[in-house]
mmCIF file of C-alpha atoms in Angstrom:
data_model
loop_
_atom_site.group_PDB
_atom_site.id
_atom_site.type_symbol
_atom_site.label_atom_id
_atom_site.label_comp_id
_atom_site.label_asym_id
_atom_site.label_seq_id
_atom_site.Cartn_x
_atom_site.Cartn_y
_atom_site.Cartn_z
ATOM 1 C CA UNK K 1 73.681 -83.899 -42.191
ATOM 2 C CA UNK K 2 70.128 -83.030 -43.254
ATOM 3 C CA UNK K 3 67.619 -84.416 -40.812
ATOM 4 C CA UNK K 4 64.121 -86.209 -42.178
ATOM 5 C CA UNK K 5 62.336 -86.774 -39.145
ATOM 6 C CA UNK K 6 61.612 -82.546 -38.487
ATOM 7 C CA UNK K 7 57.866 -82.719 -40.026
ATOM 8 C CA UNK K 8 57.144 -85.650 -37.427
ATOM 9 C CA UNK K 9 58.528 -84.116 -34.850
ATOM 10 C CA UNK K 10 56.620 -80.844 -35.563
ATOM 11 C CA UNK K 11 53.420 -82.799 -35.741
ATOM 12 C CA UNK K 12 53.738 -84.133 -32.643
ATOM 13 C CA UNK K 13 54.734 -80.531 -30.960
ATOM 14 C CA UNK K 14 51.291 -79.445 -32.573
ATOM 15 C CA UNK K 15 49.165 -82.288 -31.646
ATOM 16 C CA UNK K 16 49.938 -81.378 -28.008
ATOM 17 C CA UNK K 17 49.722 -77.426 -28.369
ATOM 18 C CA UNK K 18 47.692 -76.814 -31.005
ATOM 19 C CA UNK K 19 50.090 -74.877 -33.334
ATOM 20 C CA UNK K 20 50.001 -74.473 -37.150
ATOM 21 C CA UNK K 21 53.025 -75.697 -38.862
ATOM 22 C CA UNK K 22 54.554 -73.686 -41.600
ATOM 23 C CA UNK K 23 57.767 -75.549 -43.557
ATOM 24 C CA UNK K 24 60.313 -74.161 -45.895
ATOM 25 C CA UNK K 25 61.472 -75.917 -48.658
ATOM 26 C CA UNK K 26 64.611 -73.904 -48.995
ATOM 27 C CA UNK K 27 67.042 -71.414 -47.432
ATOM 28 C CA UNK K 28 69.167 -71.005 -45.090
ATOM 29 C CA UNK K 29 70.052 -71.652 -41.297
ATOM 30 C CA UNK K 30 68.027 -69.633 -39.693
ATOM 31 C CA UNK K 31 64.652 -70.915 -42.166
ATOM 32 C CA UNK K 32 62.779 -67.732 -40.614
ATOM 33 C CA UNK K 33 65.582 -65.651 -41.200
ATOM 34 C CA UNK K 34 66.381 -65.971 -44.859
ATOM 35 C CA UNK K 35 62.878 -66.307 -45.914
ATOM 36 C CA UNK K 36 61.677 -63.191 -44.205
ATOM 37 C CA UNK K 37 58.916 -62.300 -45.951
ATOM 38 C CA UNK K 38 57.545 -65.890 -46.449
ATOM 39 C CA UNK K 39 57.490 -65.744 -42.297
ATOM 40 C CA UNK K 40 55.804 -62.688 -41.808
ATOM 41 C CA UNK K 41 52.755 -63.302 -44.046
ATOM 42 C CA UNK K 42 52.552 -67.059 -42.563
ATOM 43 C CA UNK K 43 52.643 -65.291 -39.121
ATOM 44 C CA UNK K 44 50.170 -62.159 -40.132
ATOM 45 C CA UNK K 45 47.322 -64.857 -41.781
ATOM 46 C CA UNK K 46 47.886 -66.598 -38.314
ATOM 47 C CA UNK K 47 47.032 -64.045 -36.217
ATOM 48 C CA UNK K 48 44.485 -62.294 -38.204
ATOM 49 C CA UNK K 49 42.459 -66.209 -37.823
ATOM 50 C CA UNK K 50 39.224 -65.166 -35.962
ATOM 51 C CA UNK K 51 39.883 -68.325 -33.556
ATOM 52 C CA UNK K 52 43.529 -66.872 -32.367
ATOM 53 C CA UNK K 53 41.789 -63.624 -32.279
ATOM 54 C CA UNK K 54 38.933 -64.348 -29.943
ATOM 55 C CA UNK K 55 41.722 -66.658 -28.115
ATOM 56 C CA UNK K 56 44.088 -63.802 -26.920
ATOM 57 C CA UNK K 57 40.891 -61.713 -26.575
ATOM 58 C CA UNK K 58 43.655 -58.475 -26.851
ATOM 59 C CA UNK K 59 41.907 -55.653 -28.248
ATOM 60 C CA UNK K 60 41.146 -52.646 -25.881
ATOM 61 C CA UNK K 61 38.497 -50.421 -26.907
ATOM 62 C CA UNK K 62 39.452 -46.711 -25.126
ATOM 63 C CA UNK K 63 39.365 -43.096 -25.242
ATOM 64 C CA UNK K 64 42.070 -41.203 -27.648
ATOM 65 C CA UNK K 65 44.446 -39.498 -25.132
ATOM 66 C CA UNK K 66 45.609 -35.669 -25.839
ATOM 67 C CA UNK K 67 49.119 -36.526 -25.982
ATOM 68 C CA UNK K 68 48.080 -38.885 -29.061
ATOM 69 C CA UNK K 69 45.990 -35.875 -31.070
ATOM 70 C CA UNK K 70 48.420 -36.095 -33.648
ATOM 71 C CA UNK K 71 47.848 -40.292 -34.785
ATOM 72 C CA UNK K 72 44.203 -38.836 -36.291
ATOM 73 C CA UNK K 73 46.808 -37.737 -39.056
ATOM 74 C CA UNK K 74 47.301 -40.892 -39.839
ATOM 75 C CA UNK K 75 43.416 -42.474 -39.440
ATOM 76 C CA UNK K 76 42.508 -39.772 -41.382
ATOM 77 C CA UNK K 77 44.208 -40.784 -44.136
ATOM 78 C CA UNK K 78 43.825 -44.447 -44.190
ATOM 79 C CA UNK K 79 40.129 -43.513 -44.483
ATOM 80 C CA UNK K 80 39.871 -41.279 -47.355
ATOM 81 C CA UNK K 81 37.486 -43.490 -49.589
ATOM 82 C CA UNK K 82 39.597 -45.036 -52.266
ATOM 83 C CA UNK K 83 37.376 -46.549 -55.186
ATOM 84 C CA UNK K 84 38.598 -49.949 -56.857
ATOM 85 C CA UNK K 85 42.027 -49.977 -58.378
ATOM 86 C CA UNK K 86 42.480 -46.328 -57.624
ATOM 87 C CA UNK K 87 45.787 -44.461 -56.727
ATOM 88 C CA UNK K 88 46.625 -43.471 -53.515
ATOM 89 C CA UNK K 89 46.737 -39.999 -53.085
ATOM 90 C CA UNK K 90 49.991 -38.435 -51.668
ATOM 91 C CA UNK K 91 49.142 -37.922 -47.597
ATOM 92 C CA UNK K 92 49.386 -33.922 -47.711
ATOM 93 C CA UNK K 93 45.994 -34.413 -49.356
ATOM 94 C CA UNK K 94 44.892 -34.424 -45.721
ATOM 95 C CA UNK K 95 45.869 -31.060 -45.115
ATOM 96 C CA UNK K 96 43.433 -29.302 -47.884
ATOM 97 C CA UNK K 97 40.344 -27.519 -46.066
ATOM 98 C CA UNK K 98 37.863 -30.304 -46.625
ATOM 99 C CA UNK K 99 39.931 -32.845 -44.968
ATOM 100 C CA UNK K 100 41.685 -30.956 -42.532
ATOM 101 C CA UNK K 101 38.479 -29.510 -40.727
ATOM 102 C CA UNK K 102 37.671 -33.043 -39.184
ATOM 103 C CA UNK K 103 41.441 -33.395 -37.146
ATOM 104 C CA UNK K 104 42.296 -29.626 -37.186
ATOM 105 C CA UNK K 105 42.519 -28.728 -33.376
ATOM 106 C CA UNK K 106 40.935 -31.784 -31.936
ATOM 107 C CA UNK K 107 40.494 -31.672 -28.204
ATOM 108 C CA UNK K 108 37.514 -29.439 -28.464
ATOM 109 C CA UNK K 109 34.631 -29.398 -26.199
ATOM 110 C CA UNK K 110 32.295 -31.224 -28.618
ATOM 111 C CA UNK K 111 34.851 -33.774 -30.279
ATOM 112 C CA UNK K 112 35.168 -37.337 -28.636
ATOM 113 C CA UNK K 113 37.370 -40.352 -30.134
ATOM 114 C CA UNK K 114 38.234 -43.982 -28.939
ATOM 115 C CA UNK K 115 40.926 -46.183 -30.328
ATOM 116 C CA UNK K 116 41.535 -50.144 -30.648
ATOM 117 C CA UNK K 117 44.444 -50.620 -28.891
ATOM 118 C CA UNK K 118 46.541 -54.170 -28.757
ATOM 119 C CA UNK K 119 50.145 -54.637 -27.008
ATOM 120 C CA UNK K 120 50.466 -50.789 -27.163
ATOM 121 C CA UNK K 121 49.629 -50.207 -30.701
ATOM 122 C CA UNK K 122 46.574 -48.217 -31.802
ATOM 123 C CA UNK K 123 44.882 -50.434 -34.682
ATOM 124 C CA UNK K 124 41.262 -48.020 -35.667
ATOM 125 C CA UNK K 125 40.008 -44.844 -34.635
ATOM 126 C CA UNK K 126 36.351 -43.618 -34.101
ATOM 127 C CA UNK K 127 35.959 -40.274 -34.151
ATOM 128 C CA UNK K 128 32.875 -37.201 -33.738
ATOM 129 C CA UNK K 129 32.680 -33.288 -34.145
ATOM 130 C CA UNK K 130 30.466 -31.097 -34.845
ATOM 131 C CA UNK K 131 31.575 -28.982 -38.095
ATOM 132 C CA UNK K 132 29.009 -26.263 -37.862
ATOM 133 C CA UNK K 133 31.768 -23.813 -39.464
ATOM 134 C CA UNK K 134 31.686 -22.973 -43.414
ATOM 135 C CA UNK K 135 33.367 -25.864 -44.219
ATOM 136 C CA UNK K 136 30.903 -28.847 -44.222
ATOM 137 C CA UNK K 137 31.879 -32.360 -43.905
ATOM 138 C CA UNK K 138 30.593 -35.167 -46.474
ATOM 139 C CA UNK K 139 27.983 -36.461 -43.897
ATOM 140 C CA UNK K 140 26.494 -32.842 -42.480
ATOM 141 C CA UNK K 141 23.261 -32.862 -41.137
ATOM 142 C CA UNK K 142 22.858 -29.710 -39.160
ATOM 143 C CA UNK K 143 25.293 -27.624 -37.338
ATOM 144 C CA UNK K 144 24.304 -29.166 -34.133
ATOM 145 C CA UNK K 145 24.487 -32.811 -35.022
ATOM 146 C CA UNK K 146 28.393 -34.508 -34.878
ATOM 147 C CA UNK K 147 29.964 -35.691 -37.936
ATOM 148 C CA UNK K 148 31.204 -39.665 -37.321
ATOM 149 C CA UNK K 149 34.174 -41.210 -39.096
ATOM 150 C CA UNK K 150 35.650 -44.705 -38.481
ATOM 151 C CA UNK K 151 39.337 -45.555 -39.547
ATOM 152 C CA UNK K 152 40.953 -49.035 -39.445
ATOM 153 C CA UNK K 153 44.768 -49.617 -40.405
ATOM 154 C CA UNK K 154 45.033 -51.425 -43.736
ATOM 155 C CA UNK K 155 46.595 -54.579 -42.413
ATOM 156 C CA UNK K 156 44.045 -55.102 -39.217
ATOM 157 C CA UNK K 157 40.996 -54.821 -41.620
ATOM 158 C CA UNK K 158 37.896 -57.369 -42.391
ATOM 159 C CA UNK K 159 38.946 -58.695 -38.626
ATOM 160 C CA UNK K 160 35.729 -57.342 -36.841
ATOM 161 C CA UNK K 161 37.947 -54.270 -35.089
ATOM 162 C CA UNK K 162 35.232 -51.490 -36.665
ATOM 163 C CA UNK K 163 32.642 -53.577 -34.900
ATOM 164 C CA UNK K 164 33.990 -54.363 -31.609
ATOM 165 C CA UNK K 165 30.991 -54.401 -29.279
ATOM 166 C CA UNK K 166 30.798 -52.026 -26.236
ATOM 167 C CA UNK K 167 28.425 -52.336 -23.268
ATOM 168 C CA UNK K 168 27.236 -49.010 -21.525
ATOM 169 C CA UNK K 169 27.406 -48.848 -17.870
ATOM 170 C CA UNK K 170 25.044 -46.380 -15.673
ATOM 171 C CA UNK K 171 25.671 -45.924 -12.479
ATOM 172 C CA UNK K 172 22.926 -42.999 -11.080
ATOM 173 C CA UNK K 173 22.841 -42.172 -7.742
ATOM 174 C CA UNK K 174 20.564 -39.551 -5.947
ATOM 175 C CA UNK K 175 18.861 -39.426 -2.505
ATOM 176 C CA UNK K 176 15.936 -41.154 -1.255
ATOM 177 C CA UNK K 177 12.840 -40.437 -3.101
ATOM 178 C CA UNK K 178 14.599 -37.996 -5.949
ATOM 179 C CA UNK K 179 13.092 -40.877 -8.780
ATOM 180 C CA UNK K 180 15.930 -43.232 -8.964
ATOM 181 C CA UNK K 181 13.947 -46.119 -9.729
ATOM 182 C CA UNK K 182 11.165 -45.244 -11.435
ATOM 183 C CA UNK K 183 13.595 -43.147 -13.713
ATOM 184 C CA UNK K 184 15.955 -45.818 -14.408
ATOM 185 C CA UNK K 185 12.692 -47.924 -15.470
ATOM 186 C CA UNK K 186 12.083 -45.898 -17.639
ATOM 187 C CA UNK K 187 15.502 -45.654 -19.441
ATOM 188 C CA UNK K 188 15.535 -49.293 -19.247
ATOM 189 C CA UNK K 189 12.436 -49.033 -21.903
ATOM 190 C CA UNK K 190 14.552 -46.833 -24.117
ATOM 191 C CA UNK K 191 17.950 -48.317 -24.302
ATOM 192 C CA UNK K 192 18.589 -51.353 -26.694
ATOM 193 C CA UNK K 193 19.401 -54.751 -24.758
ATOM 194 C CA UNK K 194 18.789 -53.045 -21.245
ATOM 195 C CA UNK K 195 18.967 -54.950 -17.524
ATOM 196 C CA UNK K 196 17.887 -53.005 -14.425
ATOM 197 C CA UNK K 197 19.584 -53.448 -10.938
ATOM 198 C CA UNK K 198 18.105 -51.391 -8.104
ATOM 199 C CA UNK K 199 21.185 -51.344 -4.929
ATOM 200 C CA UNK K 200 17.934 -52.088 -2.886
ATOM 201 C CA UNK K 201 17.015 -55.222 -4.128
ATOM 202 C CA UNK K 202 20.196 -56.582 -3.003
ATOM 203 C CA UNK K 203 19.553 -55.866 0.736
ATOM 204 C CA UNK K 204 15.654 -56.299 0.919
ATOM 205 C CA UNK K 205 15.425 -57.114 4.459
ATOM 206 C CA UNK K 206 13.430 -57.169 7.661
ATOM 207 C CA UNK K 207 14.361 -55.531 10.011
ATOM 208 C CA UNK K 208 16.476 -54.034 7.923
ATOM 209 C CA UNK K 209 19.950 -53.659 9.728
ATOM 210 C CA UNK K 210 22.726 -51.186 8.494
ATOM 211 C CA UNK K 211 26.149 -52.856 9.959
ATOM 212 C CA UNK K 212 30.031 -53.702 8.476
ATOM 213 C CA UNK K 213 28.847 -57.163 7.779
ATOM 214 C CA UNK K 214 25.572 -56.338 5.605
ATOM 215 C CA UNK K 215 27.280 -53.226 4.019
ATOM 216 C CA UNK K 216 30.317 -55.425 3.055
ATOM 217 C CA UNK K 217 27.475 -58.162 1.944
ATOM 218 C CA UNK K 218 25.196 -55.842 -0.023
ATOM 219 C CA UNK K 219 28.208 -54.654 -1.780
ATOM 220 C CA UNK K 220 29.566 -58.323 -2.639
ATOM 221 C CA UNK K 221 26.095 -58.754 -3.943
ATOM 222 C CA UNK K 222 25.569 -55.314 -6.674
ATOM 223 C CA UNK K 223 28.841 -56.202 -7.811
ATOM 224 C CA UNK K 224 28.649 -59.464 -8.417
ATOM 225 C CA UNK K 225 25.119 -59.199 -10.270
ATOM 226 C CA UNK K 226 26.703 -56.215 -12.359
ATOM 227 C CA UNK K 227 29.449 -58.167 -13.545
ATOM 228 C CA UNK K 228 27.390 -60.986 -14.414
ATOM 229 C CA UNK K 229 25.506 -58.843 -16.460
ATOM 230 C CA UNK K 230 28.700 -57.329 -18.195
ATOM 231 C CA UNK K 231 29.585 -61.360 -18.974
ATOM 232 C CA UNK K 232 26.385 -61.964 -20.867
ATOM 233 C CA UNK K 233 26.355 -60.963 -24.256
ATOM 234 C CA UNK K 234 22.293 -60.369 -24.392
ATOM 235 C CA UNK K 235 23.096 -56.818 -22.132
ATOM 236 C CA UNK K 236 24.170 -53.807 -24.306
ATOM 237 C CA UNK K 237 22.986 -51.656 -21.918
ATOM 238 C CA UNK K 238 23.658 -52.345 -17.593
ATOM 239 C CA UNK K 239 21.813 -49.868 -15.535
ATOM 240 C CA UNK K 240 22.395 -49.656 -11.878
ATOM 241 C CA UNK K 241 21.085 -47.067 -9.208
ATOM 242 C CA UNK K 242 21.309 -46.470 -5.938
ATOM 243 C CA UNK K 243 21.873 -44.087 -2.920
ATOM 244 C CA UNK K 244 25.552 -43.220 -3.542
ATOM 245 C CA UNK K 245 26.172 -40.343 -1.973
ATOM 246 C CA UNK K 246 29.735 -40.275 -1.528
ATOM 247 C CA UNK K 247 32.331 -40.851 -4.201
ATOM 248 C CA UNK K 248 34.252 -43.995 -2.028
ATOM 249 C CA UNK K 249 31.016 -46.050 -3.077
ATOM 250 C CA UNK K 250 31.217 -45.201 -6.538
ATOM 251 C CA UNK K 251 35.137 -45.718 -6.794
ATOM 252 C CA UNK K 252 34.310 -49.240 -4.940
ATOM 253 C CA UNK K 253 31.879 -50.404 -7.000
ATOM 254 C CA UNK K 254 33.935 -49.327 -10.183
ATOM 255 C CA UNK K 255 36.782 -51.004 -8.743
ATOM 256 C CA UNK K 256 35.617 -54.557 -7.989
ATOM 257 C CA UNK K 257 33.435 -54.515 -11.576
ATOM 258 C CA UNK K 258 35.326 -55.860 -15.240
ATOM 259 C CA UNK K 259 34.816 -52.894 -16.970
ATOM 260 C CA UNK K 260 37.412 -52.928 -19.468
ATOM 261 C CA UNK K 261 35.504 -52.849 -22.432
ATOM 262 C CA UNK K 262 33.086 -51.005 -21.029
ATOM 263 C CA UNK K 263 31.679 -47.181 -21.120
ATOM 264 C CA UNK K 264 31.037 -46.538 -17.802
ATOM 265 C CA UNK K 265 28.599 -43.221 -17.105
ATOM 266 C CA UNK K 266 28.620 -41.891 -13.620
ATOM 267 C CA UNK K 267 25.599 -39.671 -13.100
ATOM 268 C CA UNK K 268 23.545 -38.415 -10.230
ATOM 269 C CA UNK K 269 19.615 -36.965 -10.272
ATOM 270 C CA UNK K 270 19.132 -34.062 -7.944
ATOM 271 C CA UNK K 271 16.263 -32.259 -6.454
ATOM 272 C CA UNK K 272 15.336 -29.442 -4.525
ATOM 273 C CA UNK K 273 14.600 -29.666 -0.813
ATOM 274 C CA UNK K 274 11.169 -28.207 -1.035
ATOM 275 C CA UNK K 275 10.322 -30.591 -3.451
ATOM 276 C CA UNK K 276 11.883 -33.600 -2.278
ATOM 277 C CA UNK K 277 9.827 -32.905 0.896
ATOM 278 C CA UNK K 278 6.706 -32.927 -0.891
ATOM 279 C CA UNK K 279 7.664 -36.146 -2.831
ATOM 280 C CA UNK K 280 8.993 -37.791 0.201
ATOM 281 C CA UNK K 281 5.935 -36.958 1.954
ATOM 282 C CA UNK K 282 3.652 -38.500 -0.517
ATOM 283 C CA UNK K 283 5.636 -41.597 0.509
ATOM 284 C CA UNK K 284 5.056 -41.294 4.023
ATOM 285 C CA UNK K 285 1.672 -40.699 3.554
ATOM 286 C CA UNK K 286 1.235 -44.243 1.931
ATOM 287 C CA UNK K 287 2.828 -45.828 4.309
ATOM 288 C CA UNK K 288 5.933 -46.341 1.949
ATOM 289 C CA UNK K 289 8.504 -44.624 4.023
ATOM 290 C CA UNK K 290 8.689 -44.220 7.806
ATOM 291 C CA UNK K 291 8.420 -39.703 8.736
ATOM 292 C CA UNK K 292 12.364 -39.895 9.322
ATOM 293 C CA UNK K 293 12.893 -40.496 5.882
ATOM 294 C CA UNK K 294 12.555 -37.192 5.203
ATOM 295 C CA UNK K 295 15.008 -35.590 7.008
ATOM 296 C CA UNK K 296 17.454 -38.707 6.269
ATOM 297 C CA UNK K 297 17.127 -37.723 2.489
ATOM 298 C CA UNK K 298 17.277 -34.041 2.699
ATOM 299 C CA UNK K 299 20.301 -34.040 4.320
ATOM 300 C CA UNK K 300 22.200 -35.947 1.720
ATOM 301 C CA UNK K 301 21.032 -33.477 -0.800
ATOM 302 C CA UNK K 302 24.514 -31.707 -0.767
ATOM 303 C CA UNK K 303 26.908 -34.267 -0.838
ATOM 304 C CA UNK K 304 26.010 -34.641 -4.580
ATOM 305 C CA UNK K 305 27.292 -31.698 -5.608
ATOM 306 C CA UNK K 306 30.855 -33.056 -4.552
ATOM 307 C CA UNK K 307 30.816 -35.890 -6.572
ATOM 308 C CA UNK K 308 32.631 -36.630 -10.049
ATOM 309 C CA UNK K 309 29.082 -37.284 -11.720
ATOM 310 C CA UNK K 310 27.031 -35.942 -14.278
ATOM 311 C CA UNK K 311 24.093 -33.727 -12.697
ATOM 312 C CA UNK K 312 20.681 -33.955 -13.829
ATOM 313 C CA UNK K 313 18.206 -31.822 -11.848
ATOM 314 C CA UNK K 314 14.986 -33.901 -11.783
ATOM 315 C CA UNK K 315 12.988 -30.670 -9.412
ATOM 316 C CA UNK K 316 10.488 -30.473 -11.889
ATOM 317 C CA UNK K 317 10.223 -32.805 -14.449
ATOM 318 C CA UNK K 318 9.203 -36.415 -15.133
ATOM 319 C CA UNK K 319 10.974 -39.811 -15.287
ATOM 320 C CA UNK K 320 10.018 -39.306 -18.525
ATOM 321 C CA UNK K 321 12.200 -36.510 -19.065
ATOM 322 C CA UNK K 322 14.926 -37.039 -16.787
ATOM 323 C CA UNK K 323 15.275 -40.363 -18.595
ATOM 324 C CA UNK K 324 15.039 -38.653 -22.304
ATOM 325 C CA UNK K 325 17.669 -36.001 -20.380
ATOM 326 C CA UNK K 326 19.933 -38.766 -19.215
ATOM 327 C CA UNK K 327 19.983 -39.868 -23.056
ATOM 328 C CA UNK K 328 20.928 -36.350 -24.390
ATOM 329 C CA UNK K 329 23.561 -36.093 -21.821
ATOM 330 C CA UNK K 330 25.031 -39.091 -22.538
ATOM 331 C CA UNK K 331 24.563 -38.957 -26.531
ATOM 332 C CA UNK K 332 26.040 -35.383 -26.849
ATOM 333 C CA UNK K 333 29.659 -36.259 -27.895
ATOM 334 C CA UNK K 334 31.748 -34.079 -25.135
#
């Protein structure tokens, strides 16, 4: 018996879910079974719809681990330019000088890589080194600049994968009156699509009252402000600073923010006691800060050293140039 009322009966399963229908005229029993191929391409145009991917949302932008060196075999070759109609070359092509030199070894202190990652399969690569041997790459500028290359598997391609967007996250801590603010001000003027959130803003108060119920609040309030920022899709760039002197409040914060396709950078400014004093001073002489500031802030100094943060001694230069420094720290492809 050969049943006629299937279509209607699919139609009505996708009026209620939402699913695309896909019929075959002939095979048979299992239909997805002896027309194989037929179901895999109706299935592959499905999910390469930008709709169903935006829907499951399941790409994972993240760093290339070491124990996965050896897929940049693989990247490297899908992304040997191949002009119209041309011949794929055999894949030991990748192991002549000129190709070789950007994979050879990777793990080095200047090289750097992220993968697209979906249900535990790496999709592109993005790749830098610095190839300041005698073997140049195609797109050497100097031997201090990184080479870039960008590799997409043939199948995932034209979906928007090369292009994924990825907010920056700063989190810079340092003691009171090391240039936090007017620093991250500054950085704010340099990045692309930056927002500023001072820690201090979100417990402006008078008298102000260190206890468990405003610490827990104060927290509650960075991190909810931070991952509103994250959410909007005007923010490239999410700059936060505050006192953070001990590595709990950094792993808190980190922990209660959605940072998954985020590249979070952990860094902390620090200064010399003698000229912290004199900065700190300043303050006190203006009536900013109370005289017990200083000794408050000195006496932090220290604890930075202990933290997992990139340092950035700010003793005797400007916002100017601890902001620029910030930049080149971030920017230099370890």
């Amino acid at each position: 018996m050969v049943r006629t009322d299937i279509r209607d009966e699919y139609e009505a399963i996708s009026g209620k879910t939402g699913a695309e229908i896909c019929m075959f005229s002939s095979g048979g029993h299992p239909a997805i079974y002896s027309n194989a191929e037929r179901a895999a391409e109706a299935i592959r145009q499905f999910l390469s719809r930008a709709d169903v991917r935006n829907d499951c949302n399941e790409i994972v932008i993240r760093p290339l681990k070491p124990e996965e060196y050896s897929v940049l075999e693989d990247f490297l070759y899908d992304a040997i330019y191949l002009s119209k109609g041309a011949a794929a070359p055999p894949k030991e092509i990748i192991n002549q000088p000129e190709f070789a030199v950007y994979i050879a070894d990777f793990g080095q202190a200047d090289d750097l890589c992220l993968v697209a990652e979906a249900y535990g399969h790496l999709l592109g690569a993005v790749w830098t080194r610095i190839l300041a041997g005698k073997i140049k790459g195609y797109g050497n500028v100097d031997e201090h600049t990184p080479e870039f290359a960008i590799s997409v598997k043939k199948e995932f391609r034209q979906q928007g994968i090369g292009s994924k967007p990825m907010k920056n996250i700063y989190l810079i801590g340092g003691t009171m009156g090391v240039g936090k603010t007017t620093t991250c001000q500054v950085l704010k003027s340099k990045l692309p699509g930056s927002v500023f959130l001072d820690g201090d803003w979100c417990w402006d108060m008078q008298p102000f009252q260190v206890t468990p119920e405003t610490k827990k609040m104060v927290m509650e309030n960075i991190c909810f402000l931070l991952n509103q920022f994250i959410r909007c899709s005007v923010y490239e760039n999410i700059i936060f600073c505050w006192v953070m002197h001990e590595q709990a409040i950094i792993d808190e914060i980190l922990s209660k923010l959605d940072i998954e396709h985020c590249l979070v950078h952990t860094i902390s400014l620090v200064c010399d006691a003698d000229e912290l004093r004199k900065r700190l001073q300043k303050d006190v002489d203006a009536g900013i800060r109370s005289e017990d500031a200083i000794q408050r802030s000195i006496a932090r100094v220290g604890l930075y050293e202990d933290l997992d943060t990139e340092k950035i001694d700010v003793s005797h230069i400007t916002p100017s140039q601890a902001a620029e420094s910030m930049i080149n720290s971030i920017y230099r492809w370890r």
